[in-house]
mmCIF file of C-alpha atoms in Angstrom:
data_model
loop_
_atom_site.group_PDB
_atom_site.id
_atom_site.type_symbol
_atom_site.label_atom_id
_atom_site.label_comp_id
_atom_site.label_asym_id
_atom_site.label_seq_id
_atom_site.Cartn_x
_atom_site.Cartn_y
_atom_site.Cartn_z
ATOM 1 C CA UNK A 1 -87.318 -9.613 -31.990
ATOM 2 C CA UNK A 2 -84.115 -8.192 -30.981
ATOM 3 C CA UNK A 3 -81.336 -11.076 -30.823
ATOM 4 C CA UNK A 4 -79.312 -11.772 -27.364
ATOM 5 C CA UNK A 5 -76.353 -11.162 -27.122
ATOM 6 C CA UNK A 6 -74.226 -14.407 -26.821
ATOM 7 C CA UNK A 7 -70.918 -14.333 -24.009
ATOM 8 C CA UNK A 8 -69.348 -16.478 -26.392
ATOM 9 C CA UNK A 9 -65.881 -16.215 -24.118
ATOM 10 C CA UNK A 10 -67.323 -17.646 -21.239
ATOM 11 C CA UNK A 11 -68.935 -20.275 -22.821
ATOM 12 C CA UNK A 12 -65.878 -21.930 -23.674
ATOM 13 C CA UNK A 13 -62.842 -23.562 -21.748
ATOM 14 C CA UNK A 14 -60.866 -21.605 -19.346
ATOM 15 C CA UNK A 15 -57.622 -23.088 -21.119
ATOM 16 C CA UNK A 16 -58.851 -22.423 -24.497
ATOM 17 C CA UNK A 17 -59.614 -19.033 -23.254
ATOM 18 C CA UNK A 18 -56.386 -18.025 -22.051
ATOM 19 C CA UNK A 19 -55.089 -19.010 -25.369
ATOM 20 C CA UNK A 20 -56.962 -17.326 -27.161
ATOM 21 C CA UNK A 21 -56.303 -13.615 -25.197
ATOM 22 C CA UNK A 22 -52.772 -14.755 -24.768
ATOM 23 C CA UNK A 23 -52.423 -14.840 -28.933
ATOM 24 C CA UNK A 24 -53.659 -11.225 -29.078
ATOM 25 C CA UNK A 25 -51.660 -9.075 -31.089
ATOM 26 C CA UNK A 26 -51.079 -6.839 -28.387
ATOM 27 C CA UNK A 27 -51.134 -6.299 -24.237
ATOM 28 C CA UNK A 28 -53.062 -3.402 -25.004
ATOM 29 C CA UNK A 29 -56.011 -5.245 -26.618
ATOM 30 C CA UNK A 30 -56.599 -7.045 -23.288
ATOM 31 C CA UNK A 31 -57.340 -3.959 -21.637
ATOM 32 C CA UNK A 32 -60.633 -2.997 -23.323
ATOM 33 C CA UNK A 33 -61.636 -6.447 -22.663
ATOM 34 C CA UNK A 34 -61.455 -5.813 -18.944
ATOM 35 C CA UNK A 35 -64.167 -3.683 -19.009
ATOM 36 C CA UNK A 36 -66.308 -6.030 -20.260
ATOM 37 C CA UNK A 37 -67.588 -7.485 -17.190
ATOM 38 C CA UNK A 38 -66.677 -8.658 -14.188
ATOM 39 C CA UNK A 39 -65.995 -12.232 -15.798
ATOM 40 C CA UNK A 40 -63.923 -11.208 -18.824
ATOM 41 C CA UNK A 41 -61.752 -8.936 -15.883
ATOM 42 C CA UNK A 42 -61.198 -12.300 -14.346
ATOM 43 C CA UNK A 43 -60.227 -14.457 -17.297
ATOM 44 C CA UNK A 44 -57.602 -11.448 -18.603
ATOM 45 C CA UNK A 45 -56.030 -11.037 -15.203
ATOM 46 C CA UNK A 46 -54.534 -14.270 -15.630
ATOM 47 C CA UNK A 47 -50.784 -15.047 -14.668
ATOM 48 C CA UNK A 48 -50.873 -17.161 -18.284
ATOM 49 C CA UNK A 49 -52.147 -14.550 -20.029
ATOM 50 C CA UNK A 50 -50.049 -11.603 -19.010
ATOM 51 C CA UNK A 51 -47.261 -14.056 -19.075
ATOM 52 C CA UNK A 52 -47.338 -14.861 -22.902
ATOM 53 C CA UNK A 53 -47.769 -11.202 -23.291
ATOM 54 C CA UNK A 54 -44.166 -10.287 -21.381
ATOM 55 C CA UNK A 55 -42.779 -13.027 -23.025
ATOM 56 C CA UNK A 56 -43.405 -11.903 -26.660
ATOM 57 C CA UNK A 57 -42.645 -8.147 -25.938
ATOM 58 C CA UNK A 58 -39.531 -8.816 -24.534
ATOM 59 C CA UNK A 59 -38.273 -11.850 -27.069
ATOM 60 C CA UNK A 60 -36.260 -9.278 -29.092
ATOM 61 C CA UNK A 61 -35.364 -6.590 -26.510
ATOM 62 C CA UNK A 62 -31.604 -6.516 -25.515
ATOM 63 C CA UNK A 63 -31.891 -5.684 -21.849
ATOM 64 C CA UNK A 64 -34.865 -6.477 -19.480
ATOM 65 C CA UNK A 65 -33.744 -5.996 -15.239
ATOM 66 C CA UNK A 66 -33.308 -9.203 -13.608
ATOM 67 C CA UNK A 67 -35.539 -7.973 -10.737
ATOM 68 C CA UNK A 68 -38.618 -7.657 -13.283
ATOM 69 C CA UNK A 69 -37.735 -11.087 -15.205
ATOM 70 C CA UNK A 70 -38.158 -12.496 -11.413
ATOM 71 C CA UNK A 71 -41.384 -10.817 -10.905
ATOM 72 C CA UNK A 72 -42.593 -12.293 -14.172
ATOM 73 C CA UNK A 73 -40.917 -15.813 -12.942
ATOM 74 C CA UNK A 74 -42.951 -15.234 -9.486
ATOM 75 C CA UNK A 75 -46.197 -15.208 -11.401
ATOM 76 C CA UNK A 76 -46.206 -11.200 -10.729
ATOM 77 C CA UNK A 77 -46.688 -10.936 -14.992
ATOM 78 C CA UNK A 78 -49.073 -8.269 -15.465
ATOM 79 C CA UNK A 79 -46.917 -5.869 -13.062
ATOM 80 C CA UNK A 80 -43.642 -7.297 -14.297
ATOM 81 C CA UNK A 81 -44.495 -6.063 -18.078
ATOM 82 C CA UNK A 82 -45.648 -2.629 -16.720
ATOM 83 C CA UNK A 83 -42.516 -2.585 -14.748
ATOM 84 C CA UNK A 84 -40.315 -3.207 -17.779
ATOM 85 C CA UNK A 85 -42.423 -0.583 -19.449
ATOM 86 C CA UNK A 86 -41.257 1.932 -17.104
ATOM 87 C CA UNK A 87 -38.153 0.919 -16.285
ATOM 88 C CA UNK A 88 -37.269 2.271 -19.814
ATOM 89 C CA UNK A 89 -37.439 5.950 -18.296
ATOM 90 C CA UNK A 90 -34.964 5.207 -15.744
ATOM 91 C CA UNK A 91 -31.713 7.347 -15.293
ATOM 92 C CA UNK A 92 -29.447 5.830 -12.796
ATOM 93 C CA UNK A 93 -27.667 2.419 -14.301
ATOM 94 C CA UNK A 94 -26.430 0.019 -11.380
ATOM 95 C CA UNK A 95 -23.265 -1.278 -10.322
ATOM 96 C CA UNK A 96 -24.934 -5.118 -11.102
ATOM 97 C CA UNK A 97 -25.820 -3.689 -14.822
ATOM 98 C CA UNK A 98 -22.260 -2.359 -15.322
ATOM 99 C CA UNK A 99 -20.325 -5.422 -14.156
ATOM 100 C CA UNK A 100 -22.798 -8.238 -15.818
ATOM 101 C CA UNK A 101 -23.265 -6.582 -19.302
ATOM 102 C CA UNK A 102 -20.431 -6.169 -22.068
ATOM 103 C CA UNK A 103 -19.773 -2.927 -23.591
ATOM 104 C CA UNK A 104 -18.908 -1.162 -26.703
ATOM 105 C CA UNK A 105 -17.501 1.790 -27.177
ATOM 106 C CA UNK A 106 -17.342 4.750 -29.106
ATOM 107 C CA UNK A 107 -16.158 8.395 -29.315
ATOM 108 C CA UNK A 108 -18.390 11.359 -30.371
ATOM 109 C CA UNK A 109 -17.039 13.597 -33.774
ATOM 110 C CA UNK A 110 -16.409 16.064 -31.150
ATOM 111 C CA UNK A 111 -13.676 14.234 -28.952
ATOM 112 C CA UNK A 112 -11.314 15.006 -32.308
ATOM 113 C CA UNK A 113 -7.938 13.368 -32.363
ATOM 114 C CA UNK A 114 -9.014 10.798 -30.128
ATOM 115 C CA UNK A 115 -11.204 9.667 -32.817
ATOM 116 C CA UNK A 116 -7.951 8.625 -34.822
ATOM 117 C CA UNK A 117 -7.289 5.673 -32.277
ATOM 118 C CA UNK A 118 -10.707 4.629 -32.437
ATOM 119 C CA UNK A 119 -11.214 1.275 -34.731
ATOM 120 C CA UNK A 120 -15.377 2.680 -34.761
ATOM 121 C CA UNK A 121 -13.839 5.527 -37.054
ATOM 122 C CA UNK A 122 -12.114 3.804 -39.423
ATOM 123 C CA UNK A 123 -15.968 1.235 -40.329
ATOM 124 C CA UNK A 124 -14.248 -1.442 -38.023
ATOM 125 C CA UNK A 125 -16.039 -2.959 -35.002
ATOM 126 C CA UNK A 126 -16.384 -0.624 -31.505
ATOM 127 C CA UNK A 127 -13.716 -1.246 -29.206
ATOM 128 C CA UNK A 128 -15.370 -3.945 -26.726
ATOM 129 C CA UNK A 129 -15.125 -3.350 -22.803
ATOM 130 C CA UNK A 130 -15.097 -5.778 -19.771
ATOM 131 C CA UNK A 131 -16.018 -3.192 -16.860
ATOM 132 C CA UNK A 132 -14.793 -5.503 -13.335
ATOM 133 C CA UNK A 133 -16.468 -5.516 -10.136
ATOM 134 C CA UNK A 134 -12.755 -3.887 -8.177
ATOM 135 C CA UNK A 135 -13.204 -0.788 -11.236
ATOM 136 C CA UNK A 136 -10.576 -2.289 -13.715
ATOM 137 C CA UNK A 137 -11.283 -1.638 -17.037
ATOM 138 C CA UNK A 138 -10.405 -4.039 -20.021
ATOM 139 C CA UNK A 139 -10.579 -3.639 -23.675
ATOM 140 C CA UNK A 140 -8.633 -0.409 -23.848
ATOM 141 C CA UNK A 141 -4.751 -0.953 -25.903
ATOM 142 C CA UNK A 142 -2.346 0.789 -23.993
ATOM 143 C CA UNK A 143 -4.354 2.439 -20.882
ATOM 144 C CA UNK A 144 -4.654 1.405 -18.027
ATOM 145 C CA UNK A 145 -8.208 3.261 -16.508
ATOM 146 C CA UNK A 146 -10.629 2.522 -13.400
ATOM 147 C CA UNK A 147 -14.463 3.206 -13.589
ATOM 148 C CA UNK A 148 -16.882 4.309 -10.864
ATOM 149 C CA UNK A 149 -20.312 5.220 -9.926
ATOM 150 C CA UNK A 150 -20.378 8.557 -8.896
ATOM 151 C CA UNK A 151 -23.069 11.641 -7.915
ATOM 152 C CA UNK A 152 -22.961 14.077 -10.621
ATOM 153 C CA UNK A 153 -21.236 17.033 -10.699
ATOM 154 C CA UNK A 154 -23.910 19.469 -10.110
ATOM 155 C CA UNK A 155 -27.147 18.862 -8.914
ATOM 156 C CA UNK A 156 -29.693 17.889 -11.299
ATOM 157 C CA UNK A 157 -32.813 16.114 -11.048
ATOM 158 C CA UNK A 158 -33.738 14.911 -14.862
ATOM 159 C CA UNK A 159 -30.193 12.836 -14.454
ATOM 160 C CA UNK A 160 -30.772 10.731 -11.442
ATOM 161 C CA UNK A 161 -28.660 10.389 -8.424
ATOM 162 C CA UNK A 162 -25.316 8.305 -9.829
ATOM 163 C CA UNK A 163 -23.564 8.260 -13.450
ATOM 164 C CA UNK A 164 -20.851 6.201 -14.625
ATOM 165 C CA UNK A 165 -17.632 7.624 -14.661
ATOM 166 C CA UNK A 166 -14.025 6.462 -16.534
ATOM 167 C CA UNK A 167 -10.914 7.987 -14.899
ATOM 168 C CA UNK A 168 -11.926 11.312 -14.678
ATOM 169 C CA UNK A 169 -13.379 11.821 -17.570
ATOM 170 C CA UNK A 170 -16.656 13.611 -18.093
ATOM 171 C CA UNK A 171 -20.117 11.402 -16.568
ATOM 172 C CA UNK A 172 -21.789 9.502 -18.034
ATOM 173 C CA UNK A 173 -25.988 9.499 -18.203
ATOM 174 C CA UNK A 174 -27.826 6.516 -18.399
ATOM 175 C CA UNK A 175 -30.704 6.445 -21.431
ATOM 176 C CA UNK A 176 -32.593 3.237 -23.248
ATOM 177 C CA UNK A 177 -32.751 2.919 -26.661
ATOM 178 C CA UNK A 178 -36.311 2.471 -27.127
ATOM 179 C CA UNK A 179 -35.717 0.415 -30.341
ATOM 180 C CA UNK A 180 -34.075 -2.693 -28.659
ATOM 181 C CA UNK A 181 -34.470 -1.459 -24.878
ATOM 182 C CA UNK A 182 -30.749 -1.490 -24.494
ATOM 183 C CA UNK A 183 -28.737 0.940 -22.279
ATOM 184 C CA UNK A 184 -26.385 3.808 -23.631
ATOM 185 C CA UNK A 185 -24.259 5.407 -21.050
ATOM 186 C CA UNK A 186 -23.213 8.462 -23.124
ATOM 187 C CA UNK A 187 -21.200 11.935 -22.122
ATOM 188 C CA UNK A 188 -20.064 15.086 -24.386
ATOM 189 C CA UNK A 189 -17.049 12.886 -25.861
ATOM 190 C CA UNK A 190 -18.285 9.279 -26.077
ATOM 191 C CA UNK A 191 -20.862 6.251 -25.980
ATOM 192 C CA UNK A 192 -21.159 3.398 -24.574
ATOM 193 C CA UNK A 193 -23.640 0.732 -25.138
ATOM 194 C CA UNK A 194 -24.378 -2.542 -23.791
ATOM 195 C CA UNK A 195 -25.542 -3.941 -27.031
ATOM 196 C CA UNK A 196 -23.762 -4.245 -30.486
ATOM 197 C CA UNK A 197 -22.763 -0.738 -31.680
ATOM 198 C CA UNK A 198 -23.920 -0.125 -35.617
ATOM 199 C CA UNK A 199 -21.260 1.218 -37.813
ATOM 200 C CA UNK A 200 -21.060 4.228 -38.669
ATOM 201 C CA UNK A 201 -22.406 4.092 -41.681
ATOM 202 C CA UNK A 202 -25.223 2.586 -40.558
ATOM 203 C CA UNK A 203 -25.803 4.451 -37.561
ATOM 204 C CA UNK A 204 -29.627 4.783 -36.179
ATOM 205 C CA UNK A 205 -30.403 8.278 -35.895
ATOM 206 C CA UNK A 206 -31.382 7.877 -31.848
ATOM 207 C CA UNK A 207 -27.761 7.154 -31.722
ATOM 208 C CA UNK A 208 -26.346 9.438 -33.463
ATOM 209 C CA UNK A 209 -24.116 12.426 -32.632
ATOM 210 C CA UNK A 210 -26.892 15.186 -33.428
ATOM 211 C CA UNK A 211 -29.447 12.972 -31.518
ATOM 212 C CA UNK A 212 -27.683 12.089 -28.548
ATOM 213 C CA UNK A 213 -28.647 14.463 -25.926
ATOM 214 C CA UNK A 214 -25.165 15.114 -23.805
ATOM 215 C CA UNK A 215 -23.384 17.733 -25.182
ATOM 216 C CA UNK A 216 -20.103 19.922 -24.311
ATOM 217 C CA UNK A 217 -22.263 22.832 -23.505
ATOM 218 C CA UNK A 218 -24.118 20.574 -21.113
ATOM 219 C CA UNK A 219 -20.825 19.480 -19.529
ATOM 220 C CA UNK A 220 -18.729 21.945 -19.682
ATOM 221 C CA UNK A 221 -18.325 22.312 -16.054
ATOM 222 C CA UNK A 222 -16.925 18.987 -15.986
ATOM 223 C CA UNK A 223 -14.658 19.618 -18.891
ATOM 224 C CA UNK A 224 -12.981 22.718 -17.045
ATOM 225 C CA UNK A 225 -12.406 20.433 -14.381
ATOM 226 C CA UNK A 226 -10.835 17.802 -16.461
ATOM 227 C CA UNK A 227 -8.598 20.153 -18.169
ATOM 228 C CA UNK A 228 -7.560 21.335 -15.115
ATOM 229 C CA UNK A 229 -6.846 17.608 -14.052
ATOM 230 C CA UNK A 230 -9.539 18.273 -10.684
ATOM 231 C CA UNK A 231 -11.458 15.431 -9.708
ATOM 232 C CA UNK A 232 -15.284 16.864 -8.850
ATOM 233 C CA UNK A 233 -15.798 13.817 -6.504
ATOM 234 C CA UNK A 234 -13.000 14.603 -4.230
ATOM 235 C CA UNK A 235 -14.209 18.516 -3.730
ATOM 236 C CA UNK A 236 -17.179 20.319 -2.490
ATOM 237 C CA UNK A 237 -19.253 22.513 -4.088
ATOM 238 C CA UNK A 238 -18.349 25.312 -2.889
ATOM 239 C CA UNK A 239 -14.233 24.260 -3.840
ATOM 240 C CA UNK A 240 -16.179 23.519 -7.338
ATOM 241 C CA UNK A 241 -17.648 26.922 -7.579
ATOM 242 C CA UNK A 242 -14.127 28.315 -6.130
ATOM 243 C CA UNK A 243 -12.491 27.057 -8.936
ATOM 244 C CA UNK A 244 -15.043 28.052 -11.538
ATOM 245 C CA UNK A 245 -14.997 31.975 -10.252
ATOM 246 C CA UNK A 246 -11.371 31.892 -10.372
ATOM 247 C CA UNK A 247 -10.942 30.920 -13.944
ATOM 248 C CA UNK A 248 -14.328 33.373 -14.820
ATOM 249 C CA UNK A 249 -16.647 30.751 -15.770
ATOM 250 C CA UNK A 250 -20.333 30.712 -14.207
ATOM 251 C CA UNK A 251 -21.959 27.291 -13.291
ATOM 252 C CA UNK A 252 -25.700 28.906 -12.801
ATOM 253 C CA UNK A 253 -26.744 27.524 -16.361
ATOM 254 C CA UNK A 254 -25.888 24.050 -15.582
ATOM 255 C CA UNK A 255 -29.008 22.712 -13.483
ATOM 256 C CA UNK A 256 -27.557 23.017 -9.926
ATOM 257 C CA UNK A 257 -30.200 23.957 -6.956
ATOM 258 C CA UNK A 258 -28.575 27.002 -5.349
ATOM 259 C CA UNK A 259 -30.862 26.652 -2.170
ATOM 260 C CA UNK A 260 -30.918 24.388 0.418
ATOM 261 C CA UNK A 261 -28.271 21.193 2.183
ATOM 262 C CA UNK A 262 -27.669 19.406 -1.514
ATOM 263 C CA UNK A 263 -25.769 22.390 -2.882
ATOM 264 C CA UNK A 264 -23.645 22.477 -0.337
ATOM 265 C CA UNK A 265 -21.577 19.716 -1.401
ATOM 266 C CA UNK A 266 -20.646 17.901 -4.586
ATOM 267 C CA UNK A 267 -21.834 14.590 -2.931
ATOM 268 C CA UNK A 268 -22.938 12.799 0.294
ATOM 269 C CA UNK A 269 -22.169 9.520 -1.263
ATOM 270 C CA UNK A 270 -18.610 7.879 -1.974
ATOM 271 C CA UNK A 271 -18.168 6.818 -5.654
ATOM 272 C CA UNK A 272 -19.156 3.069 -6.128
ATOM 273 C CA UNK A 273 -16.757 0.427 -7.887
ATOM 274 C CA UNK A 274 -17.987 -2.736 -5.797
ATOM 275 C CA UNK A 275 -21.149 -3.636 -3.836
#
């Protein structure tokens, strides 16, 4: 006589039960359990449950956005942990992320003499940066520079809509480091992180020069501007381009749209140093 089968979760106490999913090794075990039945759906999709289950993926992550630790504090867990989950892929780093984290920094091999002044260098710790809401910048010896949210350069839809920008220096791009879900702002010459910065002899290859993926030749639009001491955010496109064709350099590689009311200007939005 074939046996029947028992709902053994169902038969016990709705508190015990929650413990028990909540102490799953994973959040993705409870989702085969959904499709159980209509009773196991209800048990999983528990505010307790998916609660735990934020709570223990995000105990040794560096940087989780305060609007998704609200969501998980509103009871909103389950969407709260997918939130976090793809917040990760997110490009554009905010003016409240820039002001309320600290920074380290550190120049790329390729920014060359530069790197002399740079403790990171020389196995000492990063240089650590206060970024203020009015665009001061502190932590640098002997310079005195302002930072800003600006629309990049050209045109480009894998970067977002803003970067972070020091004096008028290359931008940076916003990336996670999946590892600790911290944030690296990063351009052709440097890195910043919002996290402790390993030395260099100890340097995780996702944050390494090779790895990270800003490079001169991805920039170098913004370098010619730099070397020419032209700010991009004060100019059109079309004054970009201008200045480009008179020097012989082509920006068609660099991932502008040539069609349509976006190319015809560097930006619609002022740079951003305060809410």
């Amino acid at each position: 006589m074939e046996s029947e089968r028992i709902d053994f979760l169902s038969q016990l106490p709705q508190e015990l039960v929650i413990k028990v999913l909540a102490f799953l090794p994973s959040y993705h075990d409870l989702f085969p359990l959904m499709l159980v039945s209509k009773n196991w759906l209800r048990l999983v999709n528990t505010p307790e449950v998916w609660g735990h289950h934020c709570d223990r993926l995000w105990e040794d992550k560096v940087y989780v956005a305060e609007f998704i630790r609200q969501q998980r504090q509103r009871g909103d867990c389950k969407k709260a942990l997918k939130a976090s989950l793809d917040d990760l892929d997110r490009r554009d780093v905010t003016w409240e992320e820039i002001t309320s984290c600290s920074w380290q920094f550190r120049f790329k091999s390729v920014a060359g003499q530069w790197c002399e002044h740079d403790p990171w260098h020389h196995d000492l710790p990063a240089f650590k940066l206060t970024l203020l809401p009015d665009g001061v910048v502190q932590g640098f010896p002997g310079a005195e520079f302002k930072w800003a949210l600006v629309p990049y350069c050209l045109p480009n839809p894998d970067l977002g809509k803003k970067g972070f920008r020091m004096h008028i220096f290359p931008t940076c791009h916003m990336h996670r480091y999946r590892k600790n879900w911290g944030i690296v702002l990063e351009n052709c010459w440097s890195v910043y992180t919002n996290f402790e910065m390993p030395p260099r002899n100890n340097l995780p290859r996702e944050l390494s020069d090779e790895y990270l993926p800003i490079t001169s030749e991805k920039q170098e639009v913004e370098i010619l501007l730099y070397n020419l001491n032209r700010d991009y955010t004060q100019m059109t496109q079309a004054e970009v381009k201008a200045v480009l064709a008179e020097i012989g350099v082509s920006d068609d590689d660099d991932g502008e749209d040539s069609e349509g009311e976006e190319a015809d200007h560097v930006t619609d939005e002022k740079a951003e140093t305060g809410p």
